[in-house]
Every structure is written in structure tokens, then in C-alpha cells.
Amino acid sequence: MTAPHNDLSVIAPVAAIALNAFRETVRDRIIYALIFFAAIVTVLGIVLGSLSVGQDIRILKDIGLAAISFIGGIIAVFAGTNLVYKELERRTIYIIFSKPVSGWQFVLGKYIGLCLCVFVMVVAMGAFLAIIVTALSGSFAGASFFDQIKEITQELSLIYLELLFVTALATFFSTFSTPVLSVLFTLAIWLAGHLGESLLELGKLTQNPFVAQILSIIFYCLPDFAGLTRIRGHLLYGTHPGTEVLTYLVTYVLAYVLMLLVLAAIVTERKEFA
Amino acid sequence: MADVVIQTTNLSKELTSSLLRRKVRILSGLNLSVAKGETFGLIGPNGAGKTTSIKLMLGLMRATEGKAEILGMPAGDKRALAQVGYLPENPYFYSHLTGREFLDFAGQLFGLGSRERKDRSKELIETVSLAEAADMQMRKYSKGMLQRLGIAQSLINRPAVIFWDEPMSGLDPIGRRDIRQILFGLKEKGTTIFFNSHLLPDVNEVCDRVGVINKGRLIVQEEVKNISAGGSYKDLEDFFLEVINKSESESNARTDQMAAITPEKEAAKPVKSEEEAKP
């Protein structure tokens, strides 16, 4: 009569929740975002091809990658902030927590599922961009083709790294806040993370050591998205930032993600489902 | 009493209303034991504390006072939950999944293997008569179909104990008959069953024992076979109405007495119903 409660059951609920979150996001008309992206890139390709001389590929690539970052971010923010809230709203959370599932398994599963969805979207949009860029540059083979693909892949990896972060932020806020507030918090921190260095500049301008100190503390607490953007800029212009810098950035992002997920798990564990 | 499977001791719950930060007691000192293989029905008016009792036993809510144990383990213990099947009241499931996918999901949460999940899902889909709708997305399910699927998911792990909150809700007479058959089958296998229901004829037919709860207090527990056998009551409904009326009169008299002794503060602490107290 008793159910198996073996070692597998530690991983199985995480996998089940991840797969369910992935299915939910993918089946929630997310494909429209992909069509929207394809339309932007195709129209830009045609317009830029007729307007600019020589720089059309560079501009197309810049705008295409920015669109991937933006659309991926929108998916991460809106799907992420709804993930936990929807479970509470629809009361499906009872089904999960009346089974041998812990708060951390729930949060991790949700996060992995959404990251998987964002990954698929980023890869699909990146592949489309690569096809358009290759078609317009006319280089289907040889070193130039591989350089294009390598450059786009490196850029996409950094974009995805940033989106991992945004997804973790959205997941964290969704454990204790309404979707509207979670979206606002996530977007605010995402934006502030990009403008973080301005805080240091502002501190210098005030010439007040106390204010400067406070602003520098805020700067160090905020995620440093500007660093990621800087490195993407280097890559776009063919300069490799160095393995040490990349390793530092990956570790930094993963540590931040881990911290957010641990906090989200603690909040979920303490929650009551009235 | 034989092996005790469900036990609550002075189980109480207070909620804080969000507006005035006032504490409201929605369950007071619930003491009950359910033995292995027994079918226990908790009956009471809307907002009496039935759903809260189940949520506290499963660890979905935390008790303010007292404790609940399932299979000798504290409420919410994962080892106990691995042997529990739960059907929430008015179940809402994932509309993007098909019935079969949902059962597979429920099986995965219990750590069941792929083969077992597949076989068990197939078997349960047949049991709750959902074979034709099994591969349809749940957004197209009727309330009755969702209820049947909810019952199926609560049995995916072959539980030793089941908690069903209003299992007959939304079902037509045929559905109710089917669920009663499932309950009888589970009883035969020795499953311990705890359920809440408003449908007293079903409770009468299925339960070994009932408890009547009103305004967060368990008023009485009685063996179903003794209710009409004594001759005092015509049937379970008669018993239920009598008990509730008596409880209401006593409660009103108590409030009047308290108001007379302590005109202001003390009298203003009634036990609220679950629905009134929801923050």
C-alpha cells in the first residue's frame, strides 16, 4: 500500500515541476514572441540592405541581438513573475505541497523549467538571426561563415547568462509578491543593474562622503549587468575579454542566482496555503 | 482502538485579518483519532472549519496550537505525505495539460518510475471513467470531469490514507455512485479514509464514523450505525440538524452570558467561521 520514497524522489519532483513549467510557458502562446522577433529581423534586413552601405550586417546583428535580449527578458520577467503566483491563484499549489515536495524542489523546478524555455527561445531567435545575417552577407561557407556563427553564439551565451539572472529575480519576487509588483521590482533591478556605475559617479558628484558611501553600498548590492554589456561590446568588435574575466562573470551570476533561489526557497518553505 | 493513523490533539488555528490585524480563531481544540482502515466523515455547515482541519493535518497550514499526526509522523512530514492521497475542494488543475499528462505529473511528484506511472495512470483513467477525455487538455474538462481526475490523482501512489475534501461536489448521480464504488473498493483494501462532505446520504452510506463541526469546534463524534439505531434520530440528516441547532443555541447563550459579565472587550471575541476570517 505504501508509495515508494526512494532516492530518486529527490530529483523526480524537481524534474516534474520543471517540465510542467516549461510546458506551461511554451503552450502559453509564447510562439508569438518568436514570430514578432522574426518579423523585426526580416524587415530590418530588407530596410537596412537598401539604406546602408557596408554596415548593414553590423547594424542588423546589433539590433537583432538587442531584440533577443529584450524579448528573452520580457519572457523571463512576465513568465517568471507569474509562475508561483499562478499556482497560488489557481490553487494548484495544494496538489504539489500535499505530496512529498519541499519548497526548494518547487522553486528549483520552476526556475529550471523557465530557464529551459528561455533557452529554447534564445536559441530559436539566434538561429533565425544567424540565417538572415549569413544570407545577407552571402557567406555560406568558409572562415567568414564560422566567424559569424561563433560571434553570434558568444553573444547569445552572454545574453542567456543575463537572462538566467533576470529569471531568478522574477522567480524570487513571485514567491511573495503580486505579479504587477514583481514585474515592477524585477524591471527596476534589471534597469538599475545596467545603470549601477552611474551611482558611483553620482556619489563623486555629490562631494558628500556619507551619500557617496551609501550609493557605493547600493552599487555593490545591485547586480552588475553593465559588466556583461561591456563584454558583449568587446565581443561584438572582435576583442576577446579574456578567460579570467569570463570566469569571474559566470561565477558572479551563478552565485547571485543561487542566493536568490535560496531566498525564494526559504520564503516558499515558510508559506502557508490558506 | 486499533492502530491510529490520523490523530489531532488540541489542534487550533488563528488567522490575522489583514485589515485590522485582528486575530480570529477558525479552529479550536480539535481532538480526534481515526483508526487504520476506518472511514471518517467530517460534516458541518459552510465555513465550519472542515477544510482548515484537513490543511492543518497535511501541513499546508501551520497550527497555532496543538498538533496533528499522520501515521505517527508530524503534519507535513514528507515520509507521511508519500503515503497520503489528497483531493482539494473544487480542484483546479493545469489547464495546459491533458488528463493523462497530469496524472503522470502527480506520479512523478511521488517519485514513481516511468512504467509504473504509465500503468497506474491508465488504470485510474479507466476507474474514474475518463478514458475518452484522457488525451484532451484540461481546459476543456467539465467540473465533474475535473473532480474525477482529482480523485484519480489522489490515488496515483496507492495511498494508505486519503483525505478527500467534498469528493462528490460537481458530480451527477452517476458520478456520485461511481465515487461511492471507489470508496467501497478502497475500504475493502484497508485504506484509511477521511473526508468532508455536505452530502449526508453519501456520508451515511460510506462512513463508519462521523464528526460534526461548527464554528471551528468539533461538537460530537458518533458511529454511523448508532445514529439511527438508538431511535432518537430518523437518519444522519436529522442527527446533524439537531446537533447544529443545539450548538447554535448554546453558542448564543454563551455569548449573551459573556456580554452580561464583561460588556466590552471579552464579549467581542467570538469564534469566526473560516469564510468570515479569510484574510
Coordinates of C-alpha atoms in Angstrom, one line a residue:
Chain A
M1 CA 0.0 0.0 0.0
T2 CA 2.8 2.4 0.6
A3 CA 4.3 4.6 -2.1
P4 CA 8.0 4.3 -2.9
H5 CA 10.0 7.0 -1.3
N6 CA 13.5 6.3 -2.6
D7 CA 16.5 8.5 -3.5
L8 CA 15.0 9.1 -6.9
S9 CA 12.2 11.1 -5.4
V10 CA 14.5 14.0 -4.5
I11 CA 15.2 14.7 -8.2
A12 CA 11.9 13.4 -9.7
P13 CA 9.7 16.2 -8.3
V14 CA 12.2 18.9 -9.5
A15 CA 12.2 17.3 -13.0
A16 CA 8.4 17.1 -12.9
I17 CA 7.9 20.7 -11.9
A18 CA 10.5 21.9 -14.4
L19 CA 8.8 20.0 -17.2
N20 CA 5.4 21.3 -16.2
A21 CA 6.7 24.9 -16.0
F22 CA 8.3 24.5 -19.4
R23 CA 5.2 23.1 -21.0
E24 CA 3.0 25.8 -19.4
T25 CA 5.2 28.6 -20.8
V26 CA 5.6 27.1 -24.2
R27 CA 1.9 26.3 -24.5
D28 CA 1.0 29.8 -23.4
R29 CA 1.2 31.4 -26.9
I30 CA 4.9 32.2 -26.4
I31 CA 5.4 31.3 -30.0
Y32 CA 4.0 34.8 -30.9
A33 CA 7.2 36.4 -29.4
L34 CA 9.2 34.3 -31.9
I35 CA 7.1 35.4 -34.8
F36 CA 7.4 39.0 -33.6
F37 CA 11.2 38.7 -33.5
A38 CA 11.3 37.1 -36.9
A39 CA 9.3 39.9 -38.4
I40 CA 11.5 42.6 -36.8
V41 CA 14.7 41.0 -38.1
T42 CA 13.4 40.3 -41.6
V43 CA 12.0 43.8 -42.0
L44 CA 15.2 45.3 -40.7
G45 CA 17.3 43.1 -43.0
I46 CA 15.3 44.4 -46.0
V47 CA 15.3 48.1 -44.9
L48 CA 19.0 48.2 -43.9
G49 CA 20.0 46.4 -47.0
S50 CA 18.6 49.2 -49.1
L51 CA 19.7 52.1 -46.9
S52 CA 23.2 51.5 -45.6
V53 CA 26.3 50.7 -47.4
G54 CA 28.7 48.2 -45.9
Q55 CA 27.4 48.5 -42.3
D56 CA 24.0 46.7 -42.8
I57 CA 25.2 43.4 -41.4
R58 CA 26.8 45.0 -38.3
I59 CA 23.6 47.1 -37.6
L60 CA 21.4 44.1 -38.2
K61 CA 23.4 42.0 -35.9
D62 CA 23.4 44.7 -33.2
I63 CA 19.7 45.2 -33.4
G64 CA 18.9 41.5 -33.7
L65 CA 20.9 40.7 -30.6
A66 CA 19.3 43.6 -28.7
A67 CA 15.9 42.3 -29.7
I68 CA 16.8 38.8 -28.5
S69 CA 17.9 40.2 -25.2
F70 CA 14.7 42.3 -24.9
I71 CA 12.3 39.6 -25.9
G72 CA 14.1 37.0 -23.8
G73 CA 13.9 39.4 -20.9
I74 CA 10.2 40.0 -21.4
I75 CA 9.5 36.3 -21.4
A76 CA 11.7 35.8 -18.3
V77 CA 10.1 38.7 -16.4
F78 CA 6.4 38.0 -17.3
A79 CA 6.5 34.3 -17.2
G80 CA 8.8 34.3 -14.1
T81 CA 6.7 36.7 -12.0
N82 CA 3.6 34.6 -12.8
L83 CA 5.0 31.2 -12.1
V84 CA 4.4 30.9 -8.4
Y85 CA 1.6 33.4 -8.2
K86 CA -0.5 31.4 -10.7
E87 CA -0.1 28.3 -8.7
L88 CA -1.5 30.1 -5.6
E89 CA -4.2 31.8 -7.6
R90 CA -5.4 28.6 -9.2
R91 CA -4.8 26.7 -6.0
T92 CA -2.8 24.0 -7.9
I93 CA -0.2 24.6 -5.1
Y94 CA -2.3 22.3 -2.9
I95 CA -1.7 19.5 -5.3
I96 CA 2.1 20.0 -5.1
F97 CA 2.6 20.6 -1.4
S98 CA 0.2 17.8 -0.3
K99 CA 2.8 15.5 -1.9
P100 CA 6.3 14.8 -0.6
V101 CA 7.7 18.0 -2.3
S102 CA 9.9 20.6 -0.5
G103 CA 9.9 24.3 -1.0
W104 CA 13.4 24.2 -2.6
Q105 CA 12.3 21.5 -5.0
F106 CA 9.4 23.6 -6.1
V107 CA 11.4 26.8 -6.6
L108 CA 14.3 25.0 -8.4
G109 CA 11.9 23.1 -10.6
K110 CA 10.1 26.3 -11.6
Y111 CA 13.4 28.1 -12.2
I112 CA 14.8 25.3 -14.4
G113 CA 11.6 25.0 -16.4
L114 CA 11.6 28.6 -17.2
C115 CA 15.3 28.8 -17.9
L116 CA 14.8 25.9 -20.3
C117 CA 12.0 27.8 -22.1
V118 CA 14.1 31.0 -22.3
F119 CA 17.0 28.9 -23.7
V120 CA 14.9 27.4 -26.4
M121 CA 13.6 30.8 -27.3
V122 CA 17.1 32.4 -27.4
V123 CA 18.4 29.6 -29.5
A124 CA 15.5 29.8 -31.9
M125 CA 15.8 33.5 -32.3
G126 CA 19.6 33.3 -32.5
A127 CA 19.3 30.7 -35.2
F128 CA 17.0 32.9 -37.2
L129 CA 19.3 35.8 -36.8
A130 CA 22.3 33.7 -37.9
I131 CA 20.4 32.6 -41.0
I132 CA 19.4 36.1 -42.0
V133 CA 22.9 37.5 -41.3
T134 CA 24.5 34.7 -43.3
A135 CA 22.0 35.1 -46.2
L136 CA 22.6 38.9 -46.4
S137 CA 26.4 38.6 -46.2
G138 CA 26.4 35.8 -48.7
S139 CA 29.0 33.8 -46.8
F140 CA 27.5 30.3 -46.5
A141 CA 30.9 28.6 -46.1
G142 CA 34.5 29.2 -45.2
A143 CA 36.1 31.1 -42.3
S144 CA 33.9 34.1 -42.5
F145 CA 30.7 31.9 -42.1
F146 CA 32.2 30.2 -39.0
D147 CA 33.3 33.6 -37.6
Q148 CA 29.8 34.9 -37.9
I149 CA 28.3 31.9 -36.2
K150 CA 31.0 31.9 -33.4
E151 CA 30.4 35.6 -32.8
I152 CA 26.6 35.2 -32.5
T153 CA 27.0 32.2 -30.3
Q154 CA 29.3 34.0 -27.9
E155 CA 26.9 37.0 -27.8
L156 CA 23.9 34.7 -27.2
S157 CA 25.8 33.0 -24.3
L158 CA 26.2 36.3 -22.5
I159 CA 22.6 37.3 -23.2
Y160 CA 21.5 34.0 -21.8
L161 CA 23.7 34.5 -18.7
E162 CA 21.9 37.8 -18.1
L163 CA 18.5 36.2 -18.6
L164 CA 19.4 33.5 -16.1
F165 CA 19.8 36.3 -13.7
V166 CA 16.6 38.1 -14.6
T167 CA 14.6 34.8 -14.4
A168 CA 16.0 34.2 -10.9
L169 CA 15.0 37.7 -9.9
A170 CA 11.4 37.2 -11.3
T171 CA 11.1 33.8 -9.6
F172 CA 12.3 35.3 -6.3
F173 CA 9.8 38.2 -6.3
S174 CA 6.9 35.9 -7.4
T175 CA 7.2 33.9 -4.2
F176 CA 5.9 36.8 -2.1
S177 CA 4.5 39.5 -4.3
T178 CA 1.7 40.0 -6.8
P179 CA 2.6 39.7 -10.5
V180 CA 2.3 43.5 -11.1
L181 CA 4.7 44.4 -8.2
S182 CA 7.0 41.5 -9.1
V183 CA 7.3 42.8 -12.7
L184 CA 8.0 46.3 -11.4
F185 CA 10.6 45.1 -8.9
T186 CA 12.3 42.9 -11.5
L187 CA 12.4 45.5 -14.2
A188 CA 13.6 48.2 -11.7
I189 CA 16.5 46.0 -10.6
W190 CA 17.3 44.9 -14.1
L191 CA 17.5 48.5 -15.2
A192 CA 19.3 49.6 -12.1
G193 CA 21.8 46.8 -12.7
H194 CA 22.6 48.3 -16.1
L195 CA 22.9 51.8 -14.7
G196 CA 24.8 50.8 -11.5
E197 CA 28.0 52.7 -12.3
S198 CA 26.1 55.9 -12.6
L199 CA 25.5 55.6 -8.8
L200 CA 29.3 55.8 -8.2
E201 CA 29.5 58.8 -10.5
L202 CA 26.6 60.4 -8.7
G203 CA 28.4 59.7 -5.3
K204 CA 31.5 61.5 -6.6
L205 CA 29.4 64.5 -7.9
T206 CA 27.6 65.0 -4.5
Q207 CA 31.0 65.5 -2.8
N208 CA 29.4 64.2 0.4
P209 CA 31.3 61.2 1.8
F210 CA 28.2 59.8 3.6
V211 CA 26.0 59.9 0.5
A212 CA 28.8 58.6 -1.6
Q213 CA 29.2 55.7 0.8
I214 CA 25.5 54.9 0.7
L215 CA 25.4 55.0 -3.1
S216 CA 28.5 52.8 -3.3
I217 CA 26.8 50.2 -0.9
I218 CA 23.8 50.2 -3.2
F219 CA 26.0 49.8 -6.2
Y220 CA 27.7 46.7 -4.7
C221 CA 24.3 45.2 -3.7
L222 CA 22.9 45.6 -7.2
P223 CA 23.7 43.1 -9.9
D224 CA 26.4 44.3 -12.3
F225 CA 24.7 43.9 -15.7
A226 CA 26.8 46.7 -17.1
G227 CA 29.8 44.4 -16.9
L228 CA 28.0 41.9 -19.1
T229 CA 27.1 44.5 -21.6
R230 CA 30.7 45.8 -21.7
I231 CA 32.0 42.3 -22.5
R232 CA 29.3 41.9 -25.2
G233 CA 30.5 45.1 -26.7
H234 CA 34.1 43.8 -26.7
L235 CA 33.0 40.6 -28.4
L236 CA 30.9 42.4 -31.0
Y237 CA 34.0 44.3 -32.1
G238 CA 36.2 41.2 -32.1
T239 CA 38.1 41.6 -28.9
H240 CA 38.2 38.7 -26.5
P241 CA 37.8 39.8 -22.9
G242 CA 39.9 37.0 -21.5
T243 CA 39.1 33.8 -19.8
E244 CA 39.6 35.2 -16.3
V245 CA 37.0 37.9 -16.8
L246 CA 34.5 35.5 -18.3
T247 CA 35.0 33.0 -15.4
Y248 CA 34.5 35.8 -13.0
L249 CA 31.3 36.9 -14.6
V250 CA 29.9 33.4 -14.8
T251 CA 30.7 32.7 -11.2
Y252 CA 29.3 36.1 -10.2
V253 CA 26.0 35.5 -12.0
L254 CA 25.7 31.9 -10.7
A255 CA 26.4 33.0 -7.1
Y256 CA 23.7 35.7 -7.3
V257 CA 21.2 33.2 -8.9
L258 CA 22.0 30.7 -6.1
M259 CA 21.4 33.3 -3.5
L260 CA 18.1 34.4 -5.0
L261 CA 16.9 30.8 -5.3
V262 CA 17.8 30.0 -1.7
L263 CA 15.9 33.1 -0.5
A264 CA 12.9 32.1 -2.7
A265 CA 13.0 28.6 -1.3
I266 CA 13.1 29.9 2.3
V267 CA 10.1 32.2 1.6
T268 CA 8.2 29.3 0.0
E269 CA 9.0 26.9 2.8
R270 CA 7.6 29.4 5.4
K271 CA 4.5 30.0 3.4
E272 CA 1.0 28.8 4.5
F273 CA -1.6 27.9 1.9
A274 CA -4.9 29.1 3.4
Chain B
M1 CA -8.7 1.5 19.3
A2 CA -6.7 -0.2 16.6
D3 CA -3.6 1.4 15.1
V4 CA -4.2 5.1 15.0
V5 CA -3.5 6.6 11.5
I6 CA -4.8 10.2 12.0
Q7 CA -4.5 11.9 15.3
T8 CA -5.1 15.5 16.2
T9 CA -4.5 16.9 19.7
N10 CA -6.0 20.3 20.6
L11 CA -5.5 21.4 17.0
S12 CA -6.2 25.1 16.7
K13 CA -5.7 27.8 14.1
E14 CA -5.9 31.6 14.3
L15 CA -5.7 33.8 11.4
T16 CA -4.9 37.5 11.4
S17 CA -7.3 39.6 9.4
S18 CA -5.3 41.8 7.1
L19 CA -7.2 45.0 7.6
L20 CA -7.4 45.5 11.3
R21 CA -4.7 42.9 12.3
R22 CA -7.3 41.3 14.5
K23 CA -6.7 37.6 15.4
V24 CA -9.6 35.3 14.5
R25 CA -9.8 31.7 15.7
I26 CA -11.1 29.5 12.9
L27 CA -10.4 26.1 14.6
S28 CA -10.5 25.4 18.3
G29 CA -9.0 22.4 20.1
L30 CA -9.8 19.7 17.6
N31 CA -9.2 16.3 19.2
L32 CA -9.8 13.3 17.0
S33 CA -8.4 9.9 16.1
V34 CA -9.0 7.8 13.0
A35 CA -8.0 4.2 13.1
K36 CA -6.4 2.2 10.4
G37 CA -9.0 1.2 7.8
E38 CA -11.7 3.4 9.2
T39 CA -13.7 5.8 7.1
F40 CA -14.3 9.1 8.9
G41 CA -16.6 11.8 7.7
L42 CA -16.3 15.4 9.0
I43 CA -19.5 17.2 8.4
G44 CA -20.6 20.8 9.2
P45 CA -22.0 23.9 7.7
N46 CA -20.1 26.1 5.3
G47 CA -17.1 27.7 6.9
A48 CA -17.2 25.4 9.9
G49 CA -13.5 24.5 9.8
K50 CA -13.6 21.3 7.7
T51 CA -11.1 22.3 5.0
T52 CA -8.9 24.1 7.6
S53 CA -8.7 20.8 9.6
I54 CA -7.5 18.9 6.5
K55 CA -5.0 21.5 5.6
L56 CA -3.6 21.5 9.1
M57 CA -3.3 17.7 9.1
L58 CA -1.4 17.8 5.7
G59 CA 0.9 20.7 6.8
L60 CA -0.5 23.1 4.2
M61 CA -1.2 25.4 7.1
R62 CA 0.6 25.6 10.4
A63 CA -1.3 25.1 13.7
T64 CA -1.4 28.0 16.2
E65 CA -1.7 25.5 19.0
G66 CA -1.8 21.7 19.3
K67 CA -0.6 19.2 16.8
A68 CA -1.7 16.7 14.1
E69 CA 0.0 13.4 13.2
I70 CA -0.5 11.1 10.3
L71 CA 0.9 7.6 10.6
G72 CA 2.7 8.7 13.7
M73 CA 4.5 11.4 11.9
P74 CA 4.0 15.2 12.4
A75 CA 1.8 17.1 10.0
G76 CA 3.6 17.9 6.7
D77 CA 6.3 15.2 7.2
K78 CA 7.4 14.1 3.7
R79 CA 7.5 10.4 4.7
A80 CA 3.9 10.6 5.7
L81 CA 2.8 12.6 2.7
A82 CA 4.4 9.9 0.5
Q83 CA 1.6 7.7 1.7
V84 CA -1.2 10.2 1.5
G85 CA -3.7 11.0 -1.3
Y86 CA -5.4 14.4 -1.2
L87 CA -8.3 15.8 -3.2
P88 CA -8.7 19.6 -2.5
E89 CA -12.1 21.2 -2.5
N90 CA -13.1 22.5 -6.0
P91 CA -9.9 21.3 -7.6
Y92 CA -8.2 23.4 -10.2
F93 CA -5.6 21.8 -12.3
Y94 CA -3.2 22.8 -15.0
S95 CA -5.4 23.7 -18.0
H96 CA -2.5 23.3 -20.4
L97 CA -2.0 19.6 -19.5
T98 CA -4.1 16.7 -20.7
G99 CA -5.6 14.4 -18.1
R100 CA -3.0 11.7 -18.7
E101 CA -0.1 14.2 -18.5
F102 CA -1.5 15.5 -15.2
L103 CA -1.6 12.0 -13.7
D104 CA 1.9 11.4 -14.9
F105 CA 3.0 14.7 -13.3
A106 CA 1.3 13.7 -10.0
G107 CA 3.1 10.3 -10.1
Q108 CA 6.4 12.0 -10.7
L109 CA 5.9 14.1 -7.7
F110 CA 5.8 10.9 -5.7
G111 CA 8.9 9.6 -7.4
L112 CA 7.2 6.8 -9.2
G113 CA 9.0 5.2 -12.1
S114 CA 8.0 5.8 -15.7
R115 CA 6.5 2.3 -16.3
E116 CA 4.6 2.4 -13.0
R117 CA 3.2 5.9 -13.8
K118 CA 2.0 4.9 -17.2
D119 CA 0.3 1.7 -15.9
R120 CA -1.2 3.4 -12.9
S121 CA -2.5 6.4 -15.0
K122 CA -4.1 4.0 -17.4
E123 CA -5.8 2.0 -14.6
L124 CA -7.0 5.1 -12.8
I125 CA -8.3 6.7 -16.0
E126 CA -10.5 3.6 -16.5
T127 CA -11.5 3.6 -12.8
V128 CA -12.9 7.2 -13.0
S129 CA -14.4 6.7 -16.5
L130 CA -12.3 9.3 -18.3
A131 CA -10.8 7.1 -21.0
E132 CA -12.3 9.2 -23.8
A133 CA -11.1 12.5 -22.4
A134 CA -7.7 11.3 -21.2
D135 CA -5.7 13.0 -24.0
M136 CA -7.8 16.2 -24.0
Q137 CA -6.4 19.4 -22.5
M138 CA -8.0 20.0 -19.1
R139 CA -9.2 23.5 -20.2
K140 CA -11.9 21.6 -22.0
Y141 CA -13.0 19.5 -19.0
S142 CA -16.3 20.0 -17.2
K143 CA -16.4 20.4 -13.4
G144 CA -17.4 16.8 -13.0
M145 CA -14.5 15.6 -15.2
L146 CA -12.1 17.7 -13.1
Q147 CA -13.5 16.2 -10.0
R148 CA -13.0 12.6 -11.3
L149 CA -9.4 13.5 -12.4
G150 CA -8.8 15.0 -9.0
I151 CA -9.9 11.7 -7.4
A152 CA -7.6 9.8 -9.8
Q153 CA -4.6 11.9 -8.9
S154 CA -5.2 11.3 -5.2
L155 CA -4.9 7.6 -5.8
I156 CA -1.8 7.5 -8.1
N157 CA 0.6 6.5 -5.3
R158 CA -1.7 3.7 -3.9
P159 CA -2.0 5.7 -0.6
A160 CA -2.5 4.3 2.8
V161 CA -4.5 7.3 3.9
I162 CA -6.7 9.5 1.8
F163 CA -8.1 13.0 2.5
W164 CA -10.9 14.0 0.2
D165 CA -12.5 17.4 0.6
E166 CA -16.0 17.4 -0.9
P167 CA -15.4 14.5 -3.2
M168 CA -18.9 14.4 -4.5
S169 CA -19.0 18.1 -5.4
G170 CA -19.9 18.8 -9.1
L171 CA -20.8 15.2 -9.8
D172 CA -24.0 13.9 -11.3
P173 CA -25.8 11.0 -9.7
I174 CA -23.9 8.5 -11.8
G175 CA -20.6 10.2 -10.9
R176 CA -21.5 10.0 -7.2
R177 CA -22.4 6.3 -7.5
D178 CA -19.0 5.7 -9.2
I179 CA -17.1 7.5 -6.5
R180 CA -19.0 5.6 -3.8
Q181 CA -17.9 2.4 -5.5
I182 CA -14.3 3.6 -5.5
L183 CA -14.6 4.4 -1.8
F184 CA -16.0 0.9 -1.1
G185 CA -13.1 -0.6 -3.0
L186 CA -10.6 1.4 -1.0
K187 CA -12.3 0.4 2.2
E188 CA -12.0 -3.3 1.3
K189 CA -8.3 -2.8 0.7
G190 CA -7.9 -1.3 4.2
T191 CA -7.3 2.3 3.2
T192 CA -8.0 4.9 5.9
I193 CA -10.4 7.5 4.6
F194 CA -11.0 11.0 5.9
F195 CA -13.5 13.1 4.1
N196 CA -15.5 16.2 4.3
S197 CA -18.9 16.4 2.6
H198 CA -22.2 18.2 2.6
L199 CA -24.0 15.3 1.0
L200 CA -25.2 13.5 4.1
P201 CA -26.8 10.5 2.3
D202 CA -23.3 9.7 0.8
V203 CA -21.7 10.1 4.2
N204 CA -24.3 7.9 5.8
E205 CA -23.7 5.2 3.2
V206 CA -19.9 5.2 3.2
C207 CA -18.6 6.3 6.7
D208 CA -18.0 4.2 9.8
R209 CA -18.0 7.3 12.0
V210 CA -18.8 11.0 11.7
G211 CA -17.8 14.1 13.5
V212 CA -19.9 17.3 13.4
I213 CA -18.0 20.5 13.4
N214 CA -19.5 24.0 13.8
K215 CA -17.8 27.4 14.1
G216 CA -14.4 25.8 14.4
R217 CA -15.3 23.4 17.2
L218 CA -15.9 19.6 17.0
I219 CA -19.2 19.2 18.7
V220 CA -19.7 15.4 18.6
Q221 CA -18.3 12.2 17.1
E222 CA -20.5 9.2 16.6
E223 CA -20.6 5.8 14.9
V224 CA -22.9 6.0 11.9
K225 CA -24.6 2.7 12.8
N226 CA -25.5 4.0 16.3
I227 CA -27.2 7.2 15.0
S228 CA -30.5 5.7 13.7
A229 CA -30.2 2.5 15.8
G230 CA -30.9 4.4 19.1
G231 CA -34.3 5.6 17.8
S232 CA -33.6 9.2 18.7
Y233 CA -32.9 10.3 15.2
K234 CA -34.5 9.4 11.9
D235 CA -31.3 9.5 9.9
L236 CA -27.9 11.3 9.7
E237 CA -29.5 14.5 8.4
D238 CA -31.9 14.6 11.4
F239 CA -28.9 14.0 13.7
F240 CA -26.8 16.7 12.0
L241 CA -29.6 19.3 12.2
E242 CA -30.3 18.5 15.8
V243 CA -26.7 18.8 16.8
I244 CA -26.1 22.0 14.9
N245 CA -29.2 23.7 16.3
K246 CA -28.3 22.7 19.8
S247 CA -24.7 24.0 19.3
E248 CA -26.1 27.3 17.9
S249 CA -28.4 27.8 20.9
E250 CA -25.6 27.1 23.3
S251 CA -23.2 29.4 21.5
N252 CA -25.8 32.2 21.5
A253 CA -26.4 31.7 25.2
R254 CA -22.7 31.7 26.0
T255 CA -22.2 34.9 24.1
D256 CA -25.2 36.5 25.9
Q257 CA -23.7 35.4 29.3
M258 CA -20.3 36.8 28.4
A259 CA -21.7 40.0 27.2
A260 CA -23.5 40.4 30.6
I261 CA -20.4 39.7 32.6
T262 CA -17.9 41.7 30.5
P263 CA -19.8 44.1 28.5
E264 CA -17.0 45.3 26.2
K265 CA -13.7 43.6 25.3
E266 CA -14.2 40.0 26.3
A267 CA -17.6 39.5 24.6
A268 CA -16.1 40.7 21.3
K269 CA -14.0 37.5 20.8
P270 CA -16.3 35.1 19.0
V271 CA -15.0 32.1 17.1
K272 CA -15.4 33.1 13.5
S273 CA -16.1 30.9 10.6
E274 CA -13.3 30.1 8.0
E275 CA -15.0 32.1 5.4
E276 CA -15.5 35.2 7.6
A277 CA -11.9 35.0 8.8
K278 CA -10.2 34.7 5.5
P279 CA -7.6 37.5 5.3

